[in-house]
Coordinates of C-alpha atoms and ligand atoms in Angstrom, one line a residue:
X1 CA 1.6 -7.3 38.8
X2 CA -2.1 -6.2 38.4
X3 CA -3.6 -6.0 35.0
X4 CA -7.0 -4.6 33.9
X5 CA -8.1 -6.5 30.8
X6 CA -10.7 -5.7 28.2
X7 CA -12.2 -8.0 25.5
X8 CA -14.8 -6.8 22.9
X9 CA -13.9 -9.1 20.1
X10 CA -17.4 -10.3 19.3
X11 CA -20.6 -10.4 21.2
X12 CA -19.5 -10.2 24.8
X13 CA -18.4 -7.0 26.5
X14 CA -15.9 -8.1 29.2
X15 CA -13.4 -6.6 31.6
X16 CA -11.3 -8.3 34.3
X17 CA -8.7 -7.7 36.9
X18 CA -5.9 -10.3 37.1
X19 CA -3.0 -10.6 39.5
X20 CA -0.4 -12.7 37.7
X21 CA -2.2 -15.8 36.6
X22 CA -5.0 -15.3 39.1
X23 CA -8.3 -13.9 37.9
X24 CA -9.7 -11.6 40.6
X25 CA -12.8 -10.5 38.7
X26 CA -14.2 -11.4 35.3
X27 CA -17.3 -9.4 34.3
X28 CA -19.0 -10.5 31.1
X29 CA -22.0 -8.8 29.6
X30 CA -23.3 -11.2 27.1
X31 CA -25.3 -9.7 24.2
X32 CA -26.5 -13.0 22.9
X33 CA -30.2 -12.3 23.4
X34 CA -29.8 -9.3 21.0
X35 CA -28.2 -11.4 18.3
X36 CA -30.3 -14.6 18.7
X37 CA -33.2 -13.4 16.4
X38 CA -30.7 -12.9 13.6
X39 CA -29.2 -16.4 14.0
X40 CA -25.7 -15.1 14.6
X41 CA -23.6 -12.2 15.7
X42 CA -24.5 -8.8 14.0
X43 CA -21.5 -6.5 14.0
X44 CA -23.4 -3.2 14.2
X45 CA -25.5 -4.4 17.2
X46 CA -22.3 -5.7 18.9
X47 CA -20.6 -2.3 18.5
X48 CA -23.6 -0.4 19.9
X49 CA -23.9 -2.7 22.9
X50 CA -20.2 -2.6 23.7
X51 CA -20.3 1.2 23.7
X52 CA -23.3 1.1 26.0
X53 CA -21.9 -1.3 28.6
X54 CA -18.1 -1.0 28.5
X55 CA -17.8 1.6 31.3
X56 CA -20.1 -0.3 33.6
X57 CA -18.3 -3.6 33.0
X58 CA -14.9 -2.0 33.7
X59 CA -16.1 -0.3 36.9
X60 CA -17.6 -3.5 38.1
X61 CA -14.4 -5.5 37.4
X62 CA -12.4 -3.1 39.5
X63 CA -14.9 -3.0 42.3
X64 CA -15.3 -6.8 42.4
X65 CA -11.6 -7.2 42.6
X66 CA -11.3 -4.5 45.2
X67 CA -8.5 -2.8 43.2
X68 CA -8.1 0.9 42.5
X69 CA -6.5 2.4 39.4
X70 CA -3.4 3.3 41.4
X71 CA -2.6 -0.4 41.8
X72 CA -3.1 -1.3 38.1
X73 CA 0.2 -1.8 36.3
X74 CA -1.0 -2.5 32.7
X75 CA -4.1 -2.4 30.6
X76 CA -4.5 -5.5 28.4
X77 CA -6.8 -5.3 25.4
X78 CA -7.7 -7.8 22.6
X79 CA -6.3 -6.5 19.3
X80 CA -7.8 -9.3 17.2
X81 CA -8.9 -11.6 15.7
X82 CA -12.5 -10.4 15.8
X83 CA -15.0 -8.0 14.4
X84 CA -13.3 -4.8 13.4
X85 CA -16.0 -2.4 14.7
X86 CA -16.3 -4.4 17.9
X87 CA -12.6 -4.6 18.6
X88 CA -12.3 -0.9 18.1
X89 CA -14.6 -0.1 21.1
X90 CA -12.2 -2.0 23.5
X91 CA -9.1 -0.5 21.9
X92 CA -10.4 3.0 22.1
X93 CA -11.4 2.6 25.7
X94 CA -8.0 1.1 26.6
X95 CA -6.3 4.2 25.0
X96 CA -8.6 6.6 26.8
X97 CA -7.9 4.9 30.2
X98 CA -4.2 4.7 29.4
X99 CA -4.1 8.5 28.8
X100 CA -6.1 9.2 31.9
X101 CA -4.2 7.0 34.3
X102 CA -0.8 6.8 32.5
X103 CA -0.8 3.0 32.2
X104 CA 0.9 1.1 29.4
X105 CA -1.3 -1.0 27.1
X106 CA -0.5 -4.6 26.2
X107 CA -2.1 -5.8 22.9
X108 CA -3.2 -9.4 23.1
X109 CA -4.2 -12.0 20.5
X110 CA -7.7 -13.3 21.4
X111 CA -6.7 -16.9 20.4
X112 CA -3.8 -16.7 22.8
X113 CA -6.3 -15.7 25.4
X114 CA -8.3 -18.9 24.7
X115 CA -5.2 -21.0 25.2
X116 CA -4.5 -19.3 28.5
X117 CA -8.1 -20.0 29.7
X118 CA -6.9 -23.4 30.5
X119 CA -3.9 -22.1 32.5
X120 CA -5.8 -19.5 34.5
X121 CA -6.4 -19.7 38.2
X122 CA -9.1 -18.2 40.5
X123 CA -8.4 -15.5 43.1
X124 CA -7.2 -18.1 45.6
X125 CA -4.7 -19.6 43.1
X126 CA -6.9 -22.7 42.4
X127 CA -6.8 -25.1 40.7
X128 CA -3.2 -26.4 40.7
X129 CA -2.4 -26.8 37.1
X130 CA 0.5 -29.0 35.9
X131 CA 1.7 -29.1 32.4
X132 CA 5.0 -29.2 30.5
X133 CA 5.9 -27.7 27.2
X134 CA 5.7 -28.5 24.3
X135 CA 1.9 -28.8 24.5
X136 CA -0.8 -29.1 21.9
X137 CA -3.8 -26.7 21.9
X138 CA -7.1 -27.4 20.2
X139 CA -9.1 -24.2 19.9
X140 CA -12.8 -24.9 19.0
X141 CA -15.3 -22.1 18.9
X142 CA -17.9 -20.3 16.8
X143 CA -15.2 -18.6 14.8
X144 CA -12.2 -20.9 15.1
X145 CA -11.0 -24.5 14.7
X146 CA -7.2 -24.7 15.1
X147 CA -4.6 -27.1 16.2
X148 CA -1.6 -25.3 17.7
X149 CA 1.7 -26.5 19.0
X150 CA 2.9 -24.4 21.9
X151 CA 6.6 -24.7 22.4
X152 CA 6.8 -22.3 25.3
X153 CA 4.9 -19.3 26.6
X154 CA 4.0 -17.2 23.5
X155 CA 5.9 -19.5 21.1
X156 CA 3.5 -21.1 18.7
X157 CA 3.3 -23.1 15.5
X158 CA -0.2 -23.5 13.9
X159 CA -0.3 -27.1 12.7
X160 CA -3.8 -27.1 11.1
X161 CA -7.0 -25.2 10.9
X162 CA -10.4 -25.3 9.2
X163 CA -10.3 -24.4 5.6
X164 CA -13.9 -23.1 5.7
X165 CA -16.5 -23.1 8.6
X166 CA -15.6 -23.4 12.2
X167 CA -16.9 -26.3 14.2
X168 CA -19.2 -24.1 16.4
X169 CA -20.5 -22.4 13.3
X170 CA -21.4 -25.8 11.8
X171 CA -23.3 -26.8 15.0
X172 CA -25.1 -23.5 14.8
X173 CA -26.0 -23.9 11.1
X174 CA -27.3 -27.5 11.6
X175 CA -29.3 -26.3 14.6
X176 CA -30.7 -23.3 12.7
X177 CA -31.8 -25.5 9.8
X178 CA -33.8 -27.5 12.4
X179 CA -35.3 -24.3 13.9
X180 CA -33.5 -25.0 17.2
X181 CA -32.3 -21.4 17.9
X182 CA -28.9 -19.9 18.5
X183 CA -26.4 -20.9 19.8
X184 CA -27.0 -24.4 18.4
X185 CA -24.2 -26.4 20.1
X186 CA -25.9 -26.9 23.5
X187 CA -29.3 -27.9 21.9
X188 CA -27.7 -30.4 19.5
X189 CA -25.7 -31.9 22.4
X190 CA -28.9 -32.4 24.4
X191 CA -30.7 -34.0 21.6
X192 CA -27.7 -36.2 20.6
X193 CA -27.6 -37.6 24.1
X194 CA -31.0 -39.3 23.4
X195 CA -30.2 -40.3 19.8
X196 CA -28.4 -43.2 18.1
X197 CA -25.1 -42.0 16.8
X198 CA -24.9 -44.9 14.3
X199 CA -28.4 -44.3 12.9
X200 CA -27.1 -42.4 9.8
X201 CA -23.8 -42.5 8.0
X202 CA -22.0 -39.3 7.4
X203 CA -18.4 -39.1 6.3
X204 CA -15.5 -37.4 8.1
X205 CA -14.3 -34.5 6.0
X206 CA -10.6 -34.4 5.1
X207 CA -10.1 -37.9 6.6
X208 CA -7.7 -38.9 3.9
X209 CA -5.8 -35.6 3.5
X210 CA -2.2 -35.8 4.6
X211 CA -2.2 -32.4 6.2
X212 CA -3.7 -31.4 9.6
X213 CA -6.3 -29.0 8.2
X214 CA -10.0 -29.5 8.7
X215 CA -13.3 -28.7 7.1
X216 CA -16.8 -28.3 8.4
X217 CA -18.7 -26.9 5.4
X218 CA -19.1 -30.3 3.7
X219 CA -20.3 -31.9 6.9
X220 CA -22.9 -29.1 7.2
X221 CA -24.1 -29.8 3.7
X222 CA -24.2 -33.6 4.2
X223 CA -26.3 -33.1 7.4
X224 CA -28.7 -30.5 5.8
X225 CA -29.2 -33.0 2.9
X226 CA -29.9 -35.7 5.4
X227 CA -32.5 -33.5 7.1
X228 CA -34.2 -32.7 3.9
X229 CA -34.2 -36.3 2.7
X230 CA -35.6 -37.6 6.0
X231 CA -38.0 -34.9 6.9
X232 CA -38.8 -33.0 3.7
X233 CA -38.2 -29.3 3.3
X234 CA -40.9 -28.4 5.8
X235 CA -39.4 -30.1 8.8
X236 CA -39.1 -27.0 10.8
X237 CA -42.7 -27.2 12.0
X238 CA -41.7 -30.2 14.1
X239 CA -39.1 -28.3 15.9
X240 CA -40.9 -25.0 16.4
X241 CA -40.1 -23.6 19.8
X242 CA -38.0 -26.6 20.5
X243 CA -35.1 -24.7 22.0
X244 CA -37.2 -22.8 24.6
X245 CA -39.0 -26.0 25.5
X246 CA -35.7 -27.8 26.0
X247 CA -34.9 -25.5 28.9
X248 CA -37.5 -27.6 30.8
X249 CA -35.5 -30.6 31.9
X250 CA -38.4 -33.0 31.7
X251 CA -39.3 -32.0 28.1
X252 CA -37.1 -34.6 26.4
X253 CA -38.6 -37.4 28.5
X254 CA -42.1 -36.2 27.6
X255 CA -44.1 -38.9 25.7
X256 CA -45.3 -36.4 23.0
X257 CA -41.7 -36.3 21.8
X258 CA -41.3 -40.0 21.4
X259 CA -42.8 -39.8 18.0
X260 CA -41.0 -41.0 14.9
X261 CA -40.1 -37.4 13.9
X262 CA -38.4 -36.6 17.2
X263 CA -36.5 -39.9 17.1
X264 CA -35.2 -38.9 13.6
X265 CA -34.1 -35.5 14.9
X266 CA -32.3 -36.9 17.9
X267 CA -30.6 -39.5 15.7
X268 CA -29.5 -36.8 13.2
X269 CA -28.1 -34.8 16.1
X270 CA -26.2 -37.8 17.4
X271 CA -24.9 -38.9 14.0
X272 CA -23.8 -35.4 13.2
X273 CA -22.1 -34.7 16.5
X274 CA -20.2 -38.0 16.3
X275 CA -18.6 -37.1 12.9
X276 CA -18.0 -33.5 13.9
X277 CA -16.0 -34.7 16.9
X278 CA -14.4 -37.6 15.0
X279 CA -12.7 -35.1 12.7
X280 CA -11.1 -33.4 15.7
X281 CA -10.0 -36.8 17.2
X282 CA -8.4 -37.9 13.9
X283 CA -6.5 -34.7 13.3
X284 CA -5.3 -34.5 16.9
X285 CA -4.0 -38.1 16.6
X286 CA -2.3 -37.3 13.3
X287 CA -0.7 -34.2 14.9
X288 CA 0.8 -36.2 17.7
X289 CA 2.2 -38.8 15.3
X290 CA 3.6 -36.3 12.9
X291 CA 5.3 -34.3 15.7
X292 CA 6.9 -37.4 17.0
X293 CA 7.9 -39.0 13.7
X294 CA 9.0 -35.9 11.8
X295 CA 10.2 -33.5 14.5
X296 CA 10.9 -35.9 17.4
X297 CA 8.6 -33.8 19.5
X298 CA 6.7 -35.7 22.2
X299 CA 3.6 -34.0 23.5
X300 CA 2.1 -35.0 26.9
X301 CA -0.4 -32.2 27.4
X302 CA -3.4 -31.2 25.4
X303 CA -5.4 -28.0 25.9
X304 CA -9.0 -28.0 24.5
X305 CA -10.6 -24.5 24.8
X306 CA -13.3 -22.3 23.3
X307 CA -17.1 -22.5 23.4
X308 CA -17.4 -26.0 21.8
X309 CA -15.0 -27.5 24.5
X310 CA -18.1 -27.4 26.8
X311 CA -19.5 -30.3 24.9
X312 CA -19.5 -33.3 27.3
X313 CA -19.6 -35.9 24.5
X314 CA -16.4 -34.4 23.0
X315 CA -14.8 -34.3 26.4
X316 CA -15.6 -38.0 27.0
X317 CA -14.3 -39.0 23.5
X318 CA -11.0 -37.2 24.0
X319 CA -10.5 -38.7 27.4
X320 CA -11.2 -42.2 26.1
X321 CA -9.1 -41.8 23.0
X322 CA -6.0 -40.2 24.5
X323 CA -5.6 -41.9 27.8
X324 CA -1.9 -41.1 28.1
X325 CA -2.4 -37.3 27.6
X326 CA -3.0 -34.8 30.3
X327 CA -6.0 -33.0 28.9
X328 CA -6.6 -29.5 30.2
X329 CA -9.9 -27.6 29.8
X330 CA -10.7 -24.0 30.7
X331 CA -10.6 -23.9 34.5
X332 CA -14.1 -22.4 35.1
X333 CA -17.4 -22.2 33.2
X334 CA -16.9 -18.5 32.4
X335 CA -13.6 -19.2 30.7
X336 CA -14.9 -21.4 27.9
X337 CA -16.6 -18.5 26.0
X338 CA -15.2 -15.0 25.3
X339 CA -14.0 -13.2 28.5
X340 CA -11.4 -10.7 29.5
X341 CA -10.0 -12.9 32.3
X342 CA -8.1 -15.1 29.8
X343 CA -6.8 -12.0 28.0
X344 CA -5.4 -10.7 31.3
X345 CA -3.7 -13.9 32.1
X346 CA -2.3 -14.1 28.5
X347 CA -1.0 -10.6 29.1
X348 CA 0.7 -11.6 32.3
X349 CA 2.6 -14.5 30.6
X350 CA 3.4 -12.3 27.6
X351 CA 4.9 -9.6 29.8
X352 CA 7.0 -12.2 31.7
X353 CA 8.1 -14.5 28.9
X354 CA 7.8 -12.7 25.6
X355 CA 10.4 -10.1 24.9
X356 CA 8.6 -9.0 21.8
X357 CA 5.2 -8.5 23.6
X358 CA 3.3 -5.6 22.2
X359 CA 3.4 -2.9 24.9
X360 CA 2.3 0.7 24.1
X361 CA 2.8 3.8 26.3
X362 CA 4.2 6.7 24.3
X363 CA 3.3 5.3 20.9
X364 CA -0.4 4.5 21.5
X365 CA -1.5 5.9 18.2
X366 CA 0.2 2.9 16.5
X367 CA -2.1 0.5 18.2
X368 CA -5.0 -0.5 15.9
X369 CA -7.4 -3.4 15.7
X370 CA -6.4 -6.3 13.4
X371 CA -9.5 -8.3 12.6
X372 CA -7.6 -11.2 11.2
X373 CA -4.6 -11.1 13.6
X374 CA -2.4 -14.1 13.4
X375 CA -0.4 -15.7 16.2
X376 CA 3.3 -15.0 15.8
X377 CA 4.7 -18.4 14.7
X378 CA 8.0 -20.1 14.7
X379 CA 9.3 -22.5 12.1
X380 CA 9.6 -26.1 13.0
X381 CA 12.9 -27.6 12.0
Ligands
KG4_401 O1 -16.1 -19.4 22.1 P1 -17.4 -19.0 21.6 O2 -18.1 -18.0 22.4 O3 -17.3 -18.5 20.1 C1 -16.4 -17.6 19.6 O4 -15.7 -16.9 20.3 O5 -16.3 -17.7 18.3 O6 -18.3 -20.3 21.4 C2 -19.6 -20.2 20.9 C3 -19.8 -21.4 20.0 C4 -21.1 -21.5 19.4 O7 -20.9 -21.8 18.0 C5 -21.9 -22.6 20.1 O8 -22.9 -23.2 19.4 C6 -20.7 -23.5 20.5 O9 -19.7 -22.6 20.9 N1 -21.1 -24.3 21.7 C7 -21.2 -25.7 21.7 C8 -21.6 -26.1 22.9 N2 -21.8 -25.0 23.7 C9 -21.4 -23.9 23.0 N3 -21.0 -26.5 20.6 C10 -21.1 -27.8 20.9 N4 -21.5 -28.3 22.1 C11 -21.8 -27.5 23.1 N5 -22.2 -28.0 24.3
ZN402 ZN1 -13.4 -16.4 21.3

């Protein structure tokens, strides 16, 4: 089964051809440089860039895969969650191509795509991935922070999620307040590596709540207050052009940076990152205990996916804390952030295992974007 997949949920225009769970091509046109100066994704710019690049990206995906329209069985497209006017571009293109080539459309939840990024293989069927259901998925990105129990393919129960900011958003806001550019996660991680994570005390949000929900807005405020207290309100002069300089690998070893101020900034980054990750560790552990004690569900596999899963400190902490778990990450670099490959693989599993998958051929006019689309959930008994 060959699927052409499209994702235009946020600020990446992407198309892919998959064969079953193998990604044959995965073209991503990142618009990040157009959004950077605004410190985040701007919907109207995203829409305009999607419209401009979508045809090229789709043509390239087919060409790289060496597949012609005749061989395509389905068109998969992200229906949500995402930015309404951005999603619309992908959905309209899917409808246009479906009419032209008479192919059914499969509507996919973007979050399900992120889960399947860890179960996707390359064109040679690599890597070998072993897992058993039920598994736990921790989705951490610029827009989401969710802990999901996956009972089987396309069978989910959301256990907990952030009640305010997403973890990636929090990294971005802390970085922005230090004038470190966007996206903030990678810069904070680099600085944190050189800092002392115990230098400053920040508290883990929701640590004492009995549920599995999370929060990042309070941690952001705590960190911004710390920055102002330590550096005053005019600290951004110290970090001017920091992010572009950080691209030079030797910059951080540079003696100019070993000033008091730069030590404080590195220590703030490390102290913040430690607590941001700690909240995830605590809620994951709580989930495993609750599932076992209340529902007699033993989980052996944990998927960690989304842009923030690229963080090496986070990876190390999860591996050290959950030694008995089989932890699965997206199987290639491209699969961490938004891409159509994961949407195609999610479509393949939906078509095979989900009798209620959303397939449109005759009734395409019913297909519309759903900016806050939720995963279809089951009840835990
Ligand atoms: O998955 P993604 O593209 O976002 C959404 O689809 O929402 O991930 C982008 C997010 C940004 O917030 C970025 O700062 C964060 O992932 N990120 C990181 C790292 N690399 C990217 N956060 C922490 N550490 C990193 N190394
Ligand atoms: Zn995403």
